[in-house]
Short mmCIF file of N, CA and C in Angstrom, two decimals:
data_model
loop_
_atom_site.label_atom_id
_atom_site.label_comp_id
_atom_site.label_asym_id
_atom_site.label_seq_id
_atom_site.Cartn_x
_atom_site.Cartn_y
_atom_site.Cartn_z
N MET A 1 70.65 157.79 85.09
CA MET A 1 70.01 156.40 85.82
C MET A 1 68.85 156.99 86.60
N LYS A 2 68.97 157.89 87.32
CA LYS A 2 67.92 158.16 88.11
C LYS A 2 66.54 158.84 87.59
N ARG A 3 66.99 159.22 86.18
CA ARG A 3 65.94 159.71 85.39
C ARG A 3 65.26 158.55 84.77
N LEU A 4 66.11 157.66 84.32
CA LEU A 4 65.42 156.37 83.87
C LEU A 4 64.65 155.60 84.70
N LEU A 5 65.08 155.46 85.93
CA LEU A 5 64.06 154.82 87.02
C LEU A 5 62.97 155.49 87.16
N THR A 6 62.84 156.67 87.13
CA THR A 6 61.72 157.56 87.38
C THR A 6 60.87 157.61 86.26
N ILE A 7 61.20 157.34 85.10
CA ILE A 7 60.56 157.00 83.86
C ILE A 7 59.98 155.73 83.79
N CYS A 8 60.47 154.76 84.37
CA CYS A 8 60.00 153.45 84.68
C CYS A 8 59.29 153.39 85.83
N LEU A 9 59.22 153.99 86.70
CA LEU A 9 58.36 153.80 87.57
C LEU A 9 56.84 154.63 87.39
N LEU A 10 57.08 155.72 86.57
CA LEU A 10 56.07 156.29 86.12
C LEU A 10 55.25 155.52 85.01
N MET A 11 55.78 154.84 84.11
CA MET A 11 55.31 153.87 83.08
C MET A 11 54.48 152.56 83.91
N THR A 12 55.26 152.26 85.18
CA THR A 12 54.49 151.11 85.88
C THR A 12 53.36 151.79 86.42
N MET A 13 53.34 152.61 86.99
CA MET A 13 52.00 153.41 87.59
C MET A 13 50.87 153.56 86.64
N GLY A 14 51.38 153.83 85.39
CA GLY A 14 50.29 154.23 84.17
C GLY A 14 49.64 152.73 83.79
N VAL A 15 50.66 151.78 83.78
CA VAL A 15 50.07 150.28 83.59
C VAL A 15 49.03 149.90 84.69
N LEU A 16 49.65 149.95 85.90
CA LEU A 16 48.80 149.80 87.13
C LEU A 16 47.45 150.36 87.18
N GLY A 17 47.49 151.76 86.62
CA GLY A 17 46.17 152.31 86.68
C GLY A 17 45.45 151.89 85.46
N ALA A 18 45.86 151.54 84.48
CA ALA A 18 45.09 151.06 83.62
C ALA A 18 44.39 149.64 83.96
N LEU A 19 45.17 148.87 84.47
CA LEU A 19 44.63 147.52 85.10
C LEU A 19 43.68 147.83 86.14
N ALA A 20 43.88 148.82 87.06
CA ALA A 20 42.86 148.94 87.89
C ALA A 20 41.50 149.57 87.35
N GLN A 21 41.58 150.11 86.08
CA GLN A 21 40.32 150.38 85.38
C GLN A 21 39.84 149.52 84.41
N GLY A 22 40.46 148.56 84.48
CA GLY A 22 39.81 147.36 83.66
C GLY A 22 40.29 147.43 82.01
N GLU A 23 41.21 148.59 82.07
CA GLU A 23 41.53 148.68 80.44
C GLU A 23 42.46 147.39 79.71
N ASN A 24 42.85 146.38 80.68
CA ASN A 24 43.73 145.35 80.06
C ASN A 24 42.79 144.31 79.58
N TYR A 25 41.55 144.15 79.89
CA TYR A 25 40.57 143.44 79.35
C TYR A 25 40.35 143.53 77.84
N GLN A 26 40.58 142.35 77.20
CA GLN A 26 40.23 142.26 75.88
C GLN A 26 38.74 142.28 75.56
N ASN A 27 38.04 141.60 76.52
CA ASN A 27 36.65 141.09 76.20
C ASN A 27 35.86 142.54 76.53
N ASP A 28 35.02 142.69 75.56
CA ASP A 28 34.10 144.02 75.88
C ASP A 28 33.16 143.77 76.99
N ALA A 29 32.59 142.75 77.16
CA ALA A 29 31.79 142.47 78.29
C ALA A 29 32.46 142.44 79.60
N ILE A 30 33.55 141.80 79.78
CA ILE A 30 34.30 141.94 80.80
C ILE A 30 34.73 143.41 81.40
N LYS A 31 35.26 143.98 80.40
CA LYS A 31 35.73 145.29 80.46
C LYS A 31 34.33 146.17 81.05
N ASN A 32 33.02 146.13 80.33
CA ASN A 32 32.07 146.74 80.94
C ASN A 32 31.87 146.54 82.16
N ILE A 33 31.94 145.13 82.84
CA ILE A 33 31.65 144.86 84.15
C ILE A 33 32.70 145.44 85.21
N MET A 34 33.97 145.59 84.54
CA MET A 34 35.04 145.84 85.57
C MET A 34 35.05 147.61 85.54
N THR A 35 34.41 148.30 84.50
CA THR A 35 34.46 149.52 84.53
C THR A 35 33.23 150.23 85.00
N ARG A 36 32.27 149.38 85.26
CA ARG A 36 30.90 150.03 85.64
C ARG A 36 31.35 150.55 87.15
N THR A 37 30.65 151.89 87.49
CA THR A 37 30.91 152.60 89.01
C THR A 37 29.51 153.34 88.99
N SER A 38 29.41 153.58 90.33
CA SER A 38 28.18 154.27 90.82
C SER A 38 28.58 155.74 90.50
N ILE A 39 27.42 156.35 89.58
CA ILE A 39 27.49 157.65 89.29
C ILE A 39 26.53 158.45 89.85
N ARG A 40 26.65 159.59 90.81
CA ARG A 40 25.85 160.25 91.48
C ARG A 40 25.68 161.57 91.10
N LYS A 41 26.31 162.39 90.30
CA LYS A 41 26.13 163.42 89.66
C LYS A 41 25.81 163.67 87.99
N TYR A 42 25.00 164.35 87.49
CA TYR A 42 24.40 164.12 86.24
C TYR A 42 24.32 165.50 85.63
N THR A 43 24.65 165.57 84.35
CA THR A 43 24.31 166.67 83.62
C THR A 43 22.69 166.71 83.23
N ASP A 44 22.51 168.00 82.38
CA ASP A 44 20.95 168.11 81.88
C ASP A 44 20.38 167.42 80.86
N GLN A 45 21.54 166.78 80.27
CA GLN A 45 21.42 166.38 78.87
C GLN A 45 20.09 164.90 78.89
N PRO A 46 19.29 164.89 78.34
CA PRO A 46 18.12 163.78 78.20
C PRO A 46 18.61 162.52 77.91
N VAL A 47 17.97 161.45 78.28
CA VAL A 47 18.25 160.31 77.82
C VAL A 47 17.28 159.91 76.57
N THR A 48 17.51 159.28 75.76
CA THR A 48 16.46 159.15 74.61
C THR A 48 15.57 157.90 74.95
N LYS A 49 14.29 157.96 74.30
CA LYS A 49 13.47 156.70 74.56
C LYS A 49 14.08 155.42 73.96
N ALA A 50 14.86 155.51 72.81
CA ALA A 50 15.53 154.06 72.26
C ALA A 50 16.64 153.61 73.45
N GLU A 51 17.14 154.77 74.23
CA GLU A 51 18.09 154.22 75.40
C GLU A 51 17.45 153.50 76.48
N ILE A 52 16.27 154.11 76.74
CA ILE A 52 15.56 153.78 77.70
C ILE A 52 14.95 152.34 77.51
N GLU A 53 14.50 152.18 76.45
CA GLU A 53 14.02 150.90 75.91
C GLU A 53 14.97 149.68 76.03
N THR A 54 16.38 150.17 75.47
CA THR A 54 17.53 149.00 75.66
C THR A 54 17.79 149.11 77.05
N LEU A 55 17.61 149.67 78.04
CA LEU A 55 18.09 149.42 79.20
C LEU A 55 16.89 148.71 79.95
N LEU A 56 15.76 148.73 79.62
CA LEU A 56 14.57 147.92 80.07
C LEU A 56 14.68 146.44 79.44
N LYS A 57 14.89 146.14 77.99
CA LYS A 57 15.19 144.92 77.55
C LYS A 57 16.48 144.38 78.21
N ALA A 58 17.60 145.00 78.64
CA ALA A 58 18.63 144.61 79.12
C ALA A 58 18.14 143.71 80.62
N GLY A 59 17.40 144.91 81.11
CA GLY A 59 16.82 144.22 82.65
C GLY A 59 16.00 143.02 82.41
N MET A 60 15.09 142.75 81.39
CA MET A 60 14.28 141.53 81.11
C MET A 60 15.10 140.56 80.76
N ALA A 61 16.07 140.57 80.11
CA ALA A 61 16.95 139.64 79.81
C ALA A 61 17.62 138.90 80.69
N ALA A 62 17.59 139.30 82.18
CA ALA A 62 18.25 138.67 83.45
C ALA A 62 17.38 137.27 83.45
N PRO A 63 18.47 136.64 84.25
CA PRO A 63 17.73 135.03 84.60
C PRO A 63 16.80 135.18 85.74
N THR A 64 15.78 134.28 85.82
CA THR A 64 14.68 134.29 86.88
C THR A 64 14.14 132.84 86.97
N ALA A 65 13.96 132.58 88.47
CA ALA A 65 13.54 131.43 88.83
C ALA A 65 12.23 130.93 88.27
N VAL A 66 12.43 129.67 87.42
CA VAL A 66 11.64 129.47 86.64
C VAL A 66 10.86 129.83 85.75
N ASN A 67 11.65 130.74 85.31
CA ASN A 67 11.16 131.89 84.18
C ASN A 67 9.89 132.69 84.56
N LYS A 68 9.94 133.03 85.92
CA LYS A 68 8.76 133.59 86.26
C LYS A 68 8.44 134.96 85.66
N GLN A 69 9.87 135.68 85.88
CA GLN A 69 9.63 137.11 85.42
C GLN A 69 9.00 137.94 86.26
N PRO A 70 9.10 137.76 87.83
CA PRO A 70 8.07 138.49 88.78
C PRO A 70 8.52 139.85 88.77
N TRP A 71 8.66 140.83 87.68
CA TRP A 71 9.15 142.23 88.17
C TRP A 71 8.06 143.15 86.85
N HIS A 72 8.34 144.29 87.39
CA HIS A 72 7.63 145.32 86.75
C HIS A 72 8.60 146.79 87.19
N PHE A 73 8.70 147.12 85.95
CA PHE A 73 9.50 148.56 86.04
C PHE A 73 8.67 149.75 85.86
N VAL A 74 8.87 150.76 86.72
CA VAL A 74 8.29 152.03 86.49
C VAL A 74 9.36 153.22 86.19
N VAL A 75 9.10 153.41 85.10
CA VAL A 75 10.29 154.56 84.30
C VAL A 75 9.53 156.08 85.07
N VAL A 76 10.65 156.83 85.67
CA VAL A 76 10.07 158.06 86.00
C VAL A 76 10.85 159.00 85.33
N THR A 77 10.37 160.03 84.47
CA THR A 77 11.22 160.86 83.75
C THR A 77 10.39 162.44 84.24
N ASP A 78 9.08 162.30 84.75
CA ASP A 78 8.70 163.88 85.31
C ASP A 78 9.60 164.19 86.55
N LYS A 79 9.91 165.80 86.31
CA LYS A 79 10.88 166.19 87.35
C LYS A 79 10.46 166.48 88.55
N ALA A 80 8.89 166.59 88.76
CA ALA A 80 8.21 166.76 90.11
C ALA A 80 8.16 165.48 90.62
N LYS A 81 7.95 164.46 89.96
CA LYS A 81 8.21 163.05 90.51
C LYS A 81 9.16 162.60 91.08
N LEU A 82 10.20 163.12 90.19
CA LEU A 82 11.56 162.44 90.60
C LEU A 82 12.25 163.18 91.90
N LYS A 83 11.54 164.51 91.90
CA LYS A 83 12.11 165.30 93.30
C LYS A 83 11.36 164.46 94.29
N GLU A 84 9.88 164.25 93.95
CA GLU A 84 9.24 163.38 95.17
C GLU A 84 9.81 161.98 95.61
N LEU A 85 10.65 161.55 94.46
CA LEU A 85 11.19 160.04 94.89
C LEU A 85 12.27 160.26 95.63
N ALA A 86 12.99 161.84 95.36
CA ALA A 86 14.55 161.83 95.98
C ALA A 86 14.50 161.52 97.45
N GLY A 87 13.57 161.89 98.43
CA GLY A 87 13.74 161.32 99.81
C GLY A 87 15.12 161.99 100.39
N ASN A 88 15.96 160.79 100.88
CA ASN A 88 17.17 161.06 101.30
C ASN A 88 18.25 160.46 100.44
N ARG A 89 17.76 160.34 99.16
CA ARG A 89 18.73 160.27 98.14
C ARG A 89 19.50 161.48 97.53
N GLY A 90 19.37 162.52 98.20
CA GLY A 90 19.98 163.85 98.09
C GLY A 90 19.67 164.52 96.93
N ARG A 91 20.46 165.17 96.02
CA ARG A 91 19.99 165.88 94.60
C ARG A 91 20.05 164.93 93.68
N MET A 92 20.59 163.65 93.68
CA MET A 92 20.87 162.92 92.44
C MET A 92 19.59 162.90 91.57
N LEU A 93 18.23 162.68 92.33
CA LEU A 93 17.04 162.47 91.88
C LEU A 93 16.54 163.79 91.23
N GLU A 94 17.22 164.74 91.58
CA GLU A 94 16.70 166.28 90.88
C GLU A 94 17.54 166.54 89.73
N GLN A 95 18.70 165.96 89.74
CA GLN A 95 19.62 166.24 88.57
C GLN A 95 19.45 165.43 87.34
N CYS A 96 19.06 164.03 87.62
CA CYS A 96 19.22 162.88 86.62
C CYS A 96 18.06 163.02 85.66
N ALA A 97 18.21 162.52 84.51
CA ALA A 97 17.27 162.56 83.25
C ALA A 97 16.14 161.48 83.72
N LEU A 98 16.27 160.30 84.47
CA LEU A 98 15.17 159.49 84.66
C LEU A 98 15.69 158.55 86.00
N ALA A 99 14.52 158.03 86.37
CA ALA A 99 14.93 156.86 87.34
C ALA A 99 13.89 155.55 86.97
N ILE A 100 14.67 154.36 87.14
CA ILE A 100 13.77 153.28 86.92
C ILE A 100 13.57 152.72 88.40
N VAL A 101 12.12 152.46 88.69
CA VAL A 101 11.78 152.00 90.01
C VAL A 101 11.74 150.44 89.64
N VAL A 102 12.60 149.41 89.99
CA VAL A 102 12.66 148.08 89.82
C VAL A 102 11.52 147.42 90.98
N CYS A 103 10.63 146.87 90.49
CA CYS A 103 9.58 146.38 91.49
C CYS A 103 9.35 144.88 91.22
N GLY A 104 9.00 144.34 92.40
CA GLY A 104 8.58 142.66 92.16
C GLY A 104 7.19 142.64 92.12
N ASN A 105 6.78 141.78 91.33
CA ASN A 105 5.10 141.56 91.20
C ASN A 105 4.84 140.45 91.86
N LEU A 106 4.33 140.41 93.26
CA LEU A 106 4.30 139.08 93.98
C LEU A 106 2.88 138.24 93.34
N GLU A 107 2.24 138.65 92.53
CA GLU A 107 1.17 138.01 91.75
C GLU A 107 1.86 137.05 90.87
N LYS A 108 3.03 137.31 90.32
CA LYS A 108 3.76 136.68 89.50
C LYS A 108 5.08 135.73 90.19
N ALA A 109 5.15 135.86 91.39
CA ALA A 109 6.43 135.42 92.12
C ALA A 109 5.89 133.80 92.36
N MET A 110 6.75 133.28 92.70
CA MET A 110 6.73 131.70 92.87
C MET A 110 5.84 131.39 94.24
N PRO A 111 5.13 130.46 94.61
CA PRO A 111 4.35 130.40 95.72
C PRO A 111 5.09 130.04 97.09
N GLY A 112 4.60 130.17 98.13
CA GLY A 112 5.20 129.45 99.52
C GLY A 112 6.66 130.29 99.71
N LYS A 113 7.40 129.45 100.28
CA LYS A 113 8.62 130.02 100.59
C LYS A 113 9.56 130.38 99.52
N ALA A 114 9.00 130.01 98.48
CA ALA A 114 9.92 130.33 97.15
C ALA A 114 9.68 131.71 96.65
N GLN A 115 8.70 132.17 97.38
CA GLN A 115 8.13 133.61 96.71
C GLN A 115 9.34 134.64 96.89
N GLY A 116 10.11 134.41 97.75
CA GLY A 116 11.51 135.34 97.93
C GLY A 116 12.35 135.35 97.01
N TYR A 117 12.22 134.43 95.95
CA TYR A 117 13.16 134.60 94.80
C TYR A 117 13.16 135.76 93.93
N TRP A 118 11.72 136.42 94.20
CA TRP A 118 11.46 137.71 93.57
C TRP A 118 12.69 138.82 93.59
N ILE A 119 13.17 138.71 94.90
CA ILE A 119 14.35 139.61 95.37
C ILE A 119 15.45 139.39 94.35
N GLN A 120 15.75 138.17 94.13
CA GLN A 120 16.99 137.52 93.43
C GLN A 120 16.90 138.15 91.91
N ASP A 121 15.67 137.81 91.60
CA ASP A 121 15.16 138.00 89.85
C ASP A 121 15.33 139.51 89.67
N CYS A 122 14.74 140.13 90.73
CA CYS A 122 14.85 141.72 90.26
C CYS A 122 16.03 142.48 90.51
N SER A 123 17.03 141.79 91.60
CA SER A 123 18.46 142.21 91.82
C SER A 123 19.25 141.76 90.44
N ALA A 124 19.14 140.84 89.65
CA ALA A 124 19.38 140.47 88.55
C ALA A 124 19.30 141.27 87.51
N ALA A 125 17.90 141.55 87.35
CA ALA A 125 17.43 142.66 86.31
C ALA A 125 18.31 144.08 86.88
N THR A 126 18.36 144.33 87.93
CA THR A 126 18.71 145.71 88.28
C THR A 126 20.45 145.76 87.78
N GLU A 127 20.97 144.58 88.16
CA GLU A 127 22.51 144.86 87.59
C GLU A 127 22.70 144.71 86.09
N ASN A 128 21.75 144.04 85.47
CA ASN A 128 21.63 144.11 84.07
C ASN A 128 21.65 145.71 83.32
N ILE A 129 20.52 146.36 84.20
CA ILE A 129 20.32 147.83 83.70
C ILE A 129 21.54 148.55 83.95
N LEU A 130 22.47 148.41 84.98
CA LEU A 130 23.23 149.21 85.47
C LEU A 130 24.55 149.02 84.47
N LEU A 131 24.76 147.77 83.86
CA LEU A 131 25.61 147.30 82.99
C LEU A 131 25.21 147.97 81.42
N ALA A 132 23.99 147.85 81.30
CA ALA A 132 23.63 148.39 79.99
C ALA A 132 23.79 149.96 80.09
N ALA A 133 23.53 150.45 80.94
CA ALA A 133 23.96 151.98 81.05
C ALA A 133 25.23 152.55 80.88
N ASN A 134 26.07 151.60 81.69
CA ASN A 134 27.69 151.74 81.51
C ASN A 134 27.87 151.71 80.00
N ALA A 135 27.58 150.61 79.40
CA ALA A 135 27.72 150.27 77.74
C ALA A 135 27.16 151.35 77.06
N LEU A 136 26.08 151.94 77.64
CA LEU A 136 25.67 152.99 76.57
C LEU A 136 26.33 154.36 76.74
N GLY A 137 27.18 154.40 77.79
CA GLY A 137 27.97 155.76 77.96
C GLY A 137 27.07 156.74 79.08
N LEU A 138 26.03 156.02 79.89
CA LEU A 138 25.40 156.68 80.80
C LEU A 138 25.88 156.56 82.28
N GLY A 139 25.36 157.16 83.14
CA GLY A 139 25.91 156.73 84.51
C GLY A 139 24.56 156.44 85.39
N ALA A 140 24.83 155.63 86.32
CA ALA A 140 23.77 155.13 86.98
C ALA A 140 24.11 154.81 88.34
N VAL A 141 23.25 154.60 89.41
CA VAL A 141 23.47 154.00 90.72
C VAL A 141 22.15 153.50 91.19
N TRP A 142 22.40 152.30 92.01
CA TRP A 142 21.62 151.54 92.53
C TRP A 142 21.06 152.24 94.04
N THR A 143 19.85 152.42 94.22
CA THR A 143 19.61 153.13 95.44
C THR A 143 18.42 152.02 96.14
N GLY A 144 18.66 151.72 97.17
CA GLY A 144 17.92 150.47 97.89
C GLY A 144 16.78 151.23 98.44
N VAL A 145 15.65 150.20 98.22
CA VAL A 145 14.20 150.51 98.79
C VAL A 145 13.98 149.46 99.79
N TYR A 146 13.68 148.09 99.42
CA TYR A 146 13.03 146.89 100.00
C TYR A 146 14.54 146.66 101.06
N PRO A 147 14.53 146.06 102.16
CA PRO A 147 13.20 145.70 102.94
C PRO A 147 12.88 146.83 103.76
N ILE A 148 13.40 148.18 103.73
CA ILE A 148 13.01 149.41 104.74
C ILE A 148 11.73 149.85 104.65
N ASP A 149 10.78 149.44 105.48
CA ASP A 149 9.21 149.80 105.56
C ASP A 149 9.03 151.32 104.93
N GLU A 150 9.81 152.02 105.55
CA GLU A 150 9.70 153.71 105.21
C GLU A 150 9.83 153.98 103.92
N ARG A 151 10.87 153.37 103.31
CA ARG A 151 11.36 153.58 101.94
C ARG A 151 10.30 152.85 100.82
N VAL A 152 9.62 151.72 101.50
CA VAL A 152 8.95 150.88 100.33
C VAL A 152 7.48 151.86 100.45
N GLU A 153 7.26 152.31 101.61
CA GLU A 153 6.03 153.01 101.56
C GLU A 153 6.09 154.23 100.84
N ALA A 154 7.12 154.82 101.23
CA ALA A 154 7.36 156.54 100.20
C ALA A 154 7.51 155.76 98.81
N VAL A 155 8.09 155.40 98.37
CA VAL A 155 8.48 154.88 96.84
C VAL A 155 6.89 154.45 96.48
N SER A 156 6.34 153.71 96.89
CA SER A 156 5.00 153.05 96.78
C SER A 156 4.24 154.32 96.20
N LYS A 157 4.10 155.00 97.31
CA LYS A 157 3.05 156.16 97.27
C LYS A 157 3.47 157.26 96.11
N ALA A 158 4.64 157.25 96.07
CA ALA A 158 5.14 158.24 94.85
C ALA A 158 4.63 158.02 93.70
N VAL A 159 4.73 156.71 93.26
CA VAL A 159 4.51 155.93 92.01
C VAL A 159 3.26 155.03 91.88
N LYS A 160 2.48 155.35 93.12
CA LYS A 160 1.10 154.82 93.04
C LYS A 160 0.95 153.27 92.83
N LEU A 161 1.73 152.60 93.59
CA LEU A 161 1.79 151.01 93.30
C LEU A 161 0.85 150.47 94.25
N PRO A 162 0.05 149.51 93.49
CA PRO A 162 -0.62 148.76 94.18
C PRO A 162 -0.12 147.63 95.18
N GLU A 163 -0.69 147.14 96.12
CA GLU A 163 0.07 146.26 97.18
C GLU A 163 0.66 145.29 96.73
N HIS A 164 0.38 144.38 95.69
CA HIS A 164 0.96 143.20 95.21
C HIS A 164 2.13 143.60 94.36
N ILE A 165 2.65 144.93 94.23
CA ILE A 165 3.86 145.32 93.23
C ILE A 165 4.79 146.06 94.63
N VAL A 166 6.03 145.45 94.73
CA VAL A 166 7.03 145.89 95.83
C VAL A 166 8.19 146.44 95.24
N PRO A 167 8.37 147.70 95.62
CA PRO A 167 9.65 148.35 95.05
C PRO A 167 10.79 147.78 95.77
N LEU A 168 11.83 147.32 94.80
CA LEU A 168 13.02 146.67 95.42
C LEU A 168 14.11 147.84 95.40
N CYS A 169 14.23 148.58 94.42
CA CYS A 169 15.07 149.70 94.40
C CYS A 169 14.81 150.67 93.18
N VAL A 170 15.42 151.97 93.58
CA VAL A 170 15.31 152.86 92.51
C VAL A 170 16.58 153.21 91.77
N ILE A 171 16.68 153.06 90.47
CA ILE A 171 18.04 153.06 89.88
C ILE A 171 18.05 154.54 89.35
N VAL A 172 19.08 155.31 89.64
CA VAL A 172 19.12 156.54 89.29
C VAL A 172 19.87 156.84 87.86
N ILE A 173 19.50 157.31 86.58
CA ILE A 173 20.20 157.38 85.52
C ILE A 173 20.38 158.52 84.73
N GLY A 174 21.65 158.99 84.20
CA GLY A 174 21.52 159.90 83.31
C GLY A 174 22.82 160.19 82.73
N HIS A 175 23.22 161.28 82.02
CA HIS A 175 24.70 161.44 81.63
C HIS A 175 25.47 161.92 82.61
N PRO A 176 26.44 161.40 82.79
CA PRO A 176 27.36 161.45 84.10
C PRO A 176 28.14 162.76 84.01
N ALA A 177 28.33 163.52 85.30
CA ALA A 177 28.95 164.75 85.25
C ALA A 177 29.90 164.45 86.02
N GLU A 178 30.62 163.18 86.38
CA GLU A 178 31.81 163.07 87.25
C GLU A 178 32.24 161.77 86.74
N SER A 179 33.49 161.19 86.81
CA SER A 179 34.13 159.95 86.30
C SER A 179 34.86 159.53 87.34
N PRO A 180 34.26 158.86 88.40
CA PRO A 180 35.04 158.10 89.46
C PRO A 180 35.83 156.96 88.85
N THR A 181 37.05 156.64 89.35
CA THR A 181 37.90 155.45 89.04
C THR A 181 37.03 154.37 89.75
N PRO A 182 36.88 153.31 88.87
CA PRO A 182 36.15 152.17 89.37
C PRO A 182 37.00 151.67 90.63
N LYS A 183 36.27 151.11 91.64
CA LYS A 183 37.04 150.30 92.55
C LYS A 183 37.21 148.88 92.20
N ASP A 184 38.69 148.74 92.76
CA ASP A 184 39.18 147.34 92.69
C ASP A 184 38.68 146.60 93.95
N LYS A 185 37.80 145.53 93.65
CA LYS A 185 36.84 145.08 94.68
C LYS A 185 37.54 143.48 95.02
N TRP A 186 38.58 143.26 94.20
CA TRP A 186 39.31 141.83 94.00
C TRP A 186 39.96 141.51 95.48
N LYS A 187 39.44 140.55 96.27
CA LYS A 187 40.17 140.13 97.36
C LYS A 187 40.06 138.66 97.51
N PRO A 188 41.27 138.20 97.44
CA PRO A 188 41.49 136.67 97.31
C PRO A 188 41.06 136.02 98.65
N GLU A 189 40.94 136.82 99.59
CA GLU A 189 40.65 136.25 100.91
C GLU A 189 39.27 136.10 101.30
N ASN A 190 38.33 136.63 100.17
CA ASN A 190 37.18 136.24 100.23
C ASN A 190 36.60 135.02 99.60
N VAL A 191 37.52 134.41 99.00
CA VAL A 191 37.15 133.00 98.24
C VAL A 191 37.81 131.81 98.80
N SER A 192 36.79 130.89 98.98
CA SER A 192 37.44 129.41 99.28
C SER A 192 36.98 128.40 97.95
N TYR A 193 37.96 127.63 98.21
CA TYR A 193 37.92 126.45 97.17
C TYR A 193 37.51 125.26 97.71
N ASN A 194 36.39 124.42 97.31
CA ASN A 194 35.73 123.34 97.91
C ASN A 194 35.19 123.25 99.26
N GLU A 195 35.77 123.87 100.27
CA GLU A 195 35.28 124.04 101.51
C GLU A 195 35.68 125.41 101.87
N TYR A 196 34.71 126.02 103.04
CA TYR A 196 35.18 127.15 103.49
C TYR A 196 36.55 127.25 104.04
N GLY A 197 37.40 128.26 103.91
CA GLY A 197 38.67 128.17 104.35
C GLY A 197 39.63 127.77 103.77
N GLU A 198 39.32 127.13 102.78
CA GLU A 198 40.41 126.36 101.77
C GLU A 198 40.83 127.30 100.85
N HIS A 199 42.10 127.78 100.77
CA HIS A 199 42.40 128.47 99.70
C HIS A 199 43.45 127.88 98.70
#
């Protein structure tokens, strides 16, 4: 009896582990979202030009306010340039195959107070790239740049951005040399229905 209980417990733990990793999701798109995780260690295997183009196409498929598409993507594959970009991001950028600097083009952004929508548009593009990387079997991590002035200045200098192009983030990309378990971030207490605090 004790052995049977142990087997049942182990099976239950296996099912719960699968659920935590999103393996119960039948829809591929949902499973891709739920299994995406930040990768910070990479092999030296290159990423193909076709894969890079797929990542960029995914980024440009993101929704954007009034279809302004106020973004510009700088793909960095040069090892010396990646090292220059590294800054306080540790060895990730020295190990990875490439980085994509996701930038806002202020000349394409909406006028006035609505100009700040470029941040949302470029954030949506960034998430699309992260999801596309996961779907391709690549690893990636979003490293923040904007609005920290020193980071904006350092990245802008490294990739020679003109004043109207503002770096939002640097996405580090490559073939993963680690496989962390995706975090279960579902917290019902962070949800209200109809009014704040109503559950």
